[in-house]
Amino acid sequence: MEDTTNHSVKIAIIGAGNVGATFAYALLGSGLASQIVLIDANHKRAEGEAIDLNHAVPLTHSTRIWAGDYEDCAGAAITVITAGTAQKPGETRLDLVQRNYAIYQSVIPQIVAHNPTGILLIASNPLDVLSYAAMKLSGLPANRVIGSGTILDTARFRYLLSQHAGVDPRSVHAFIIGEHGDSEVPVWSSANIAGMSLADYCRMNCEEYNPEVYKRIFEQTRDAAYRIIELKGATFYGIGMGLVRIVEAILRGQHTVLSVSTLIQDYYGIDDVYLSLPCVIGPDGVNKFLRLPLNEEEVAGLQKSSIVLKETLHTLGL
Ligand SMILES: NC(=O)c1ccc[n+]([C@@H]2O[C@H](COP(=O)([O-])OP(=O)(O)OC[C@H]3O[C@@H](n4cnc5c(N)ncnc54)[C@H](O)[C@@H]3O)[C@@H](O)[C@H]2O)c1
């Protein structure tokens, strides 16, 4: 496939906190962008991060990095939004909704005023709700408003499964779908290593198959953020790299299948809500979401996830 990466790619980052700055650092190392602008309500923070990042430039890729304002979003191929309050110990992602929706109401119109055609990539929580809100507030077509969704949860899941199976995480094919949050759903029915279901992999290649182990692996995946926040206050490396992976798939037109949050229409009775399914990501954002054949338990889980998300959207009048 044609590599559409070019050397005038600008990426705007709204929110230069833990997630925004970590993403900027990973993006710099990737060489995908020639310009990175950091925009934050706390301009000093953005300025400090920009200066610090610039000192890494001579050691990596030639990139212009600065702390800017919304007018600098003009011409950005992708604007990545990480602005907002993060979870404190014990808080769920949904607990953040009122505060972060208010931030989105002020931020999104300012972005589209200067950049009416770029792609928005959402990382703030509650992710799925804010992605839907960003689509509504921006007036952009749904394919151009992407939520990072369960790209992180899927990475956590593959990592933990790989540790159990003793193989490279990249050789584990398994998705987390639904809400990026407590109601997310593991798709056991299509999870595989070398084309074998996980049960077959274990029966043929491990000492024993114990479904309890897999149950615990999912629980650790779902609850990973709570544990990390308890231990170090915030999570940012996994999402930072996940955002780079989505940006790469867009800029290089890779048509990669990644689990991201997108507008779901007519799928197992689910309609008009953002949640994660494996999606084909290309130069225009989400090319399509993939209609996975799910078992009964997975369908019920996904429908529950969509209800949780719709109820939260209704509290915002959306
Ligand atoms: N999608 C994921 O997988 C994932 C993973 C980790 C964190 N998050 C979410 O990302 C968000 C950011 O987390 P963090 O740890 O970087 O938080 P942080 O507090 O370190 O950074 C947030 C930044 O947003 C800025 N900000 C606040 N209001 C703003 C506004 N109106 N305009 C511009 N900037 C504004 C703040 O000044 C701050 O610098 C949170 O909502 C968090 O829950 C998502």
Coordinates of C-alpha atoms and ligand atoms in Angstrom, one line a residue:
M1 CA 0.0 0.0 0.0
E2 CA 1.2 3.5 -0.7
D3 CA 3.0 5.3 2.1
T4 CA 1.3 8.7 2.3
T5 CA 3.5 10.0 5.2
N6 CA 5.1 13.3 4.2
H7 CA 7.3 15.8 5.8
S8 CA 4.8 18.6 6.4
V9 CA 2.6 16.6 8.8
K10 CA 1.3 18.7 11.7
I11 CA -0.2 17.1 14.8
A12 CA -2.0 19.3 17.4
I13 CA -2.3 18.1 20.9
I14 CA -4.9 19.6 23.2
G15 CA -3.9 18.9 26.9
A16 CA -0.2 18.7 27.7
G17 CA -0.6 16.7 30.9
N18 CA 0.6 13.1 31.5
V19 CA -1.2 11.6 28.5
G20 CA -0.6 14.5 26.1
A21 CA 3.1 14.9 26.9
T22 CA 3.8 11.2 26.8
F23 CA 2.0 10.9 23.4
A24 CA 4.1 13.9 22.2
Y25 CA 7.3 12.2 23.3
A26 CA 6.3 8.9 21.6
L27 CA 5.2 10.7 18.5
L28 CA 8.5 12.6 18.3
G29 CA 10.4 9.2 18.5
S30 CA 8.2 7.8 15.8
G31 CA 9.2 10.4 13.2
L32 CA 5.7 10.5 11.9
A33 CA 5.2 14.3 12.4
S34 CA 7.2 17.2 11.3
Q35 CA 5.3 19.7 13.5
I36 CA 3.9 19.1 17.0
V37 CA 1.9 21.9 18.7
L38 CA 0.9 21.6 22.3
I39 CA -2.1 23.5 23.5
D40 CA -3.2 23.6 27.2
A41 CA -5.3 25.9 29.4
N42 CA -2.2 25.9 31.5
H43 CA 0.1 27.5 28.9
K44 CA 3.1 27.3 31.2
R45 CA 2.8 23.6 31.3
A46 CA 2.6 23.3 27.5
E47 CA 5.6 25.6 27.3
G48 CA 7.7 23.6 29.7
E49 CA 6.8 20.3 27.9
A50 CA 7.7 21.9 24.5
I51 CA 11.1 23.1 25.7
D52 CA 11.9 19.7 27.3
L53 CA 10.8 17.9 24.1
N54 CA 12.8 20.2 21.9
H55 CA 15.9 19.1 23.8
A56 CA 15.3 15.6 22.5
V57 CA 15.0 16.7 18.9
P58 CA 18.8 16.7 18.1
L59 CA 18.9 13.1 19.2
T60 CA 15.9 11.9 17.1
H61 CA 13.8 13.2 14.2
S62 CA 13.8 16.8 12.9
T63 CA 10.6 18.1 14.3
R64 CA 9.3 21.6 15.1
I65 CA 7.6 21.6 18.6
W66 CA 6.0 24.5 20.3
A67 CA 3.4 25.6 22.8
G68 CA 0.6 27.3 20.8
D69 CA -3.0 28.4 20.7
Y70 CA -6.1 27.2 18.9
E71 CA -5.2 29.0 15.7
D72 CA -2.2 26.6 15.5
C73 CA -4.7 23.8 14.9
A74 CA -5.0 25.1 11.3
G75 CA -3.7 22.6 8.9
A76 CA -3.2 19.8 11.5
A77 CA -3.8 16.4 9.9
I78 CA -4.9 15.1 13.3
T79 CA -5.8 16.9 16.5
V80 CA -5.4 14.7 19.5
I81 CA -7.5 15.7 22.6
T82 CA -6.2 14.6 26.0
A83 CA -7.5 17.7 27.9
G84 CA -9.5 17.0 31.0
T85 CA -9.5 15.7 34.5
A86 CA -8.1 12.3 35.1
Q87 CA -9.4 9.6 37.5
K88 CA -8.4 9.9 41.1
P89 CA -8.0 6.7 43.2
G90 CA -11.4 5.0 43.5
E91 CA -13.1 7.2 40.7
T92 CA -14.6 5.5 37.6
R93 CA -14.2 7.0 34.2
L94 CA -17.9 7.8 34.1
D95 CA -17.5 9.9 37.2
L96 CA -15.5 12.4 35.1
V97 CA -18.3 13.1 32.7
Q98 CA -19.7 16.5 33.7
R99 CA -16.3 18.1 34.2
N100 CA -14.8 16.8 31.0
Y101 CA -17.9 17.5 28.8
A102 CA -17.8 21.1 29.9
I103 CA -14.1 21.2 28.8
Y104 CA -15.1 19.7 25.4
Q105 CA -17.9 22.2 25.0
S106 CA -15.3 25.0 25.1
V107 CA -12.4 23.2 23.3
I108 CA -14.1 21.5 20.2
P109 CA -15.6 24.7 18.7
Q110 CA -12.2 26.4 18.9
I111 CA -10.5 23.5 17.1
V112 CA -13.0 23.3 14.3
A113 CA -13.1 27.1 13.9
H114 CA -9.4 26.9 12.7
N115 CA -9.5 23.3 11.3
P116 CA -12.9 22.4 9.9
T117 CA -11.7 19.3 8.0
G118 CA -9.0 17.5 10.1
I119 CA -9.4 14.3 12.1
L120 CA -10.1 14.4 15.8
L121 CA -8.6 11.7 18.0
I122 CA -10.1 11.6 21.4
A123 CA -8.3 10.3 24.5
S124 CA -10.0 12.0 27.5
N125 CA -12.4 10.0 29.7
P126 CA -15.2 9.0 29.7
L127 CA -13.8 8.1 26.3
D128 CA -16.8 6.8 24.4
V129 CA -19.2 9.5 25.7
L130 CA -16.7 12.3 24.9
S131 CA -16.1 10.9 21.4
Y132 CA -19.8 11.0 20.7
A133 CA -20.0 14.5 22.1
A134 CA -17.0 15.6 20.0
M135 CA -18.8 14.3 16.9
K136 CA -21.9 16.3 17.7
L137 CA -20.0 19.4 18.8
S138 CA -17.7 19.5 15.8
G139 CA -20.3 18.6 13.1
L140 CA -17.6 16.4 11.5
P141 CA -18.5 13.1 9.9
A142 CA -18.2 10.1 12.3
N143 CA -15.3 8.6 10.4
R144 CA -13.2 11.7 11.2
V145 CA -13.9 11.6 15.0
I146 CA -12.1 8.6 16.5
G147 CA -12.0 7.6 20.1
S148 CA -8.8 5.7 21.2
G149 CA -11.3 3.4 22.8
T150 CA -10.1 -0.1 23.8
I151 CA -6.8 0.1 21.9
L152 CA -5.3 0.3 25.4
D153 CA -7.5 -2.4 27.0
T154 CA -6.8 -4.7 24.0
A155 CA -3.0 -4.1 24.4
R156 CA -3.3 -4.9 28.1
F157 CA -5.3 -8.1 27.4
R158 CA -2.8 -9.3 24.8
Y159 CA 0.1 -8.6 27.1
L160 CA -1.4 -10.5 30.0
L161 CA -2.5 -13.4 27.8
S162 CA 1.0 -13.5 26.3
Q163 CA 2.6 -13.8 29.7
H164 CA 0.4 -16.8 30.5
A165 CA 1.0 -18.4 27.1
G166 CA 4.7 -17.7 27.0
V167 CA 4.6 -16.1 23.5
D168 CA 5.2 -12.6 22.1
P169 CA 2.1 -10.4 22.8
R170 CA 2.1 -9.6 19.1
S171 CA 1.3 -13.3 18.5
V172 CA -1.8 -13.1 20.6
H173 CA -4.9 -12.1 18.7
A174 CA -7.7 -11.1 21.1
F175 CA -9.9 -8.0 21.4
I176 CA -11.6 -6.1 24.1
I177 CA -14.8 -4.4 22.8
G178 CA -17.5 -2.1 24.1
E179 CA -17.0 0.7 26.7
H180 CA -13.4 1.8 27.5
G181 CA -14.4 1.2 31.1
D182 CA -16.0 -1.1 33.6
S183 CA -18.5 -2.7 31.2
E184 CA -16.0 -3.6 28.6
V185 CA -16.2 -7.1 27.0
P186 CA -13.5 -9.7 26.2
V187 CA -14.1 -11.5 22.9
W188 CA -13.1 -15.0 23.9
S189 CA -14.9 -16.6 21.0
S190 CA -12.4 -15.4 18.4
A191 CA -9.3 -15.0 20.6
N192 CA -6.5 -17.1 19.2
I193 CA -2.8 -18.0 19.1
A194 CA -1.6 -19.4 15.8
G195 CA -5.3 -19.9 14.8
M196 CA -6.0 -22.0 17.9
S197 CA -8.6 -20.9 20.4
L198 CA -7.1 -20.2 23.8
A199 CA -8.6 -23.3 25.2
D200 CA -7.1 -25.4 22.4
Y201 CA -3.8 -23.7 22.8
C202 CA -3.7 -24.6 26.4
R203 CA -4.9 -28.1 26.1
M204 CA -2.4 -28.9 23.3
N205 CA 0.6 -26.8 24.5
C206 CA 0.3 -26.1 28.3
E207 CA 0.0 -28.4 31.3
E208 CA -3.7 -27.8 31.8
Y209 CA -6.6 -25.6 30.7
N210 CA -8.0 -23.6 33.6
P211 CA -10.9 -21.2 32.7
E212 CA -10.4 -19.5 36.1
V213 CA -7.0 -18.2 34.9
Y214 CA -8.5 -16.6 31.9
K215 CA -11.3 -15.0 34.0
R216 CA -8.6 -13.5 36.2
I217 CA -6.7 -12.2 33.2
F218 CA -9.7 -10.3 31.9
E219 CA -10.4 -8.9 35.4
Q220 CA -6.8 -7.7 35.6
T221 CA -7.2 -6.1 32.1
R222 CA -10.4 -4.3 33.0
D223 CA -9.1 -3.1 36.4
A224 CA -5.6 -2.2 35.3
A225 CA -6.1 1.5 35.4
Y226 CA -7.4 1.4 39.0
R227 CA -4.3 -0.5 40.1
I228 CA -1.8 1.7 38.2
I229 CA -3.5 4.9 39.5
E230 CA -3.3 3.5 43.1
L231 CA 0.4 2.7 42.6
K232 CA 1.6 5.8 40.7
G233 CA -1.3 8.2 40.3
A234 CA -1.9 8.1 36.5
T235 CA -1.5 5.9 33.5
F236 CA 0.1 7.2 30.3
Y237 CA 2.7 5.0 28.5
G238 CA 0.2 2.5 27.1
I239 CA -2.2 5.1 25.8
G240 CA 0.7 7.3 24.6
M241 CA 1.9 4.4 22.3
G242 CA -1.7 3.5 21.4
L243 CA -2.3 7.0 20.1
V244 CA 0.9 6.9 18.0
R245 CA -0.3 3.6 16.5
I246 CA -3.6 5.1 15.5
V247 CA -1.9 8.2 14.0
E248 CA 0.5 5.9 12.1
A249 CA -2.4 3.9 10.6
I250 CA -4.0 7.2 9.5
L251 CA -0.9 9.0 8.1
R252 CA 0.4 5.9 6.3
G253 CA -3.0 4.9 5.1
Q254 CA -2.4 1.4 6.4
H255 CA -6.0 0.1 6.8
T256 CA -4.9 -1.5 10.0
V257 CA -7.5 -3.2 12.2
L258 CA -7.4 -1.6 15.7
S259 CA -10.0 -1.5 18.4
V260 CA -11.1 2.1 18.6
S261 CA -14.3 3.8 19.5
T262 CA -16.6 4.7 16.6
L263 CA -20.2 5.4 15.8
I264 CA -22.0 2.1 15.8
Q265 CA -25.1 1.7 13.6
D266 CA -27.3 -1.4 13.4
Y267 CA -25.1 -4.0 15.1
Y268 CA -26.9 -6.6 17.4
G269 CA -29.6 -4.0 18.0
I270 CA -27.0 -1.3 19.0
D271 CA -27.4 2.1 17.3
D272 CA -26.2 5.6 17.5
V273 CA -23.6 5.2 20.2
Y274 CA -19.8 5.3 20.3
L275 CA -18.1 2.2 21.5
S276 CA -15.2 0.1 20.5
L277 CA -15.1 -2.7 17.9
P278 CA -12.2 -3.7 15.7
C279 CA -12.1 -0.9 13.0
V280 CA -10.2 -0.6 9.7
I281 CA -8.2 2.7 10.1
G282 CA -7.1 4.4 6.9
P283 CA -6.3 8.0 5.6
D284 CA -9.8 9.2 6.3
G285 CA -10.0 7.8 9.8
V286 CA -12.3 4.9 10.5
N287 CA -13.0 3.2 7.2
K288 CA -15.5 0.8 8.8
F289 CA -16.1 -1.2 11.9
L290 CA -15.9 -5.0 11.7
R291 CA -19.0 -6.9 12.5
L292 CA -17.6 -9.7 14.7
P293 CA -19.8 -12.8 15.1
L294 CA -20.3 -12.9 18.9
N295 CA -21.6 -15.6 21.2
E296 CA -24.7 -14.9 23.3
E297 CA -22.7 -13.8 26.4
E298 CA -20.6 -11.4 24.3
V299 CA -23.7 -9.9 22.7
A300 CA -25.4 -9.4 26.1
G301 CA -22.1 -7.8 27.4
L302 CA -21.9 -5.4 24.5
Q303 CA -25.6 -4.5 24.7
K304 CA -25.1 -3.8 28.4
S305 CA -22.1 -1.6 27.6
S306 CA -24.2 0.4 25.0
I307 CA -26.9 0.9 27.6
V308 CA -24.5 2.2 30.2
L309 CA -23.0 4.6 27.6
K310 CA -26.4 5.8 26.3
E311 CA -27.6 6.5 29.9
T312 CA -24.5 8.6 30.4
L313 CA -25.1 10.5 27.1
H314 CA -28.7 11.2 28.2
T315 CA -27.4 12.8 31.4
L316 CA -25.7 15.3 29.1
G317 CA -28.8 15.8 27.0
L318 CA -27.2 14.0 24.1
Ligands
LIG1 N1 -8.0 6.9 26.6 C1 -7.3 6.2 27.5 O1 -7.0 5.1 27.4 C2 -6.7 7.0 28.7 C3 -5.7 6.6 29.4 C4 -5.2 7.4 30.5 C5 -5.9 8.6 30.8 N2 -6.9 9.0 30.0 C6 -7.6 10.3 30.2 O2 -6.9 11.3 29.6 C7 -7.2 12.5 30.3 C8 -5.9 13.3 30.7 O3 -5.3 12.5 31.6 P1 -3.9 13.0 32.2 O4 -3.4 12.0 33.1 O5 -3.0 13.5 31.1 O6 -4.3 14.3 33.1 P2 -3.5 15.6 33.5 O7 -4.2 16.2 34.6 O8 -2.1 15.2 33.6 O9 -3.6 16.5 32.1 C9 -4.7 17.1 31.7 C10 -4.4 18.4 31.1 O10 -5.5 19.0 30.5 C11 -5.4 20.4 30.7 N3 -6.7 21.0 30.5 C12 -7.8 21.0 31.4 N4 -8.8 21.8 30.9 C13 -8.4 22.2 29.7 C14 -9.0 23.0 28.7 N5 -10.2 23.6 28.9 N6 -8.3 23.3 27.6 C15 -7.0 22.8 27.4 N7 -6.4 22.0 28.3 C16 -7.1 21.7 29.4 C17 -4.8 20.5 32.0 O11 -4.2 21.8 32.2 C18 -3.8 19.4 32.1 O12 -2.5 19.8 31.6 C19 -8.1 12.2 31.4 O13 -9.5 12.4 31.1 C20 -7.8 10.7 31.6 O14 -8.9 10.0 32.3 C21 -7.4 8.3 28.9

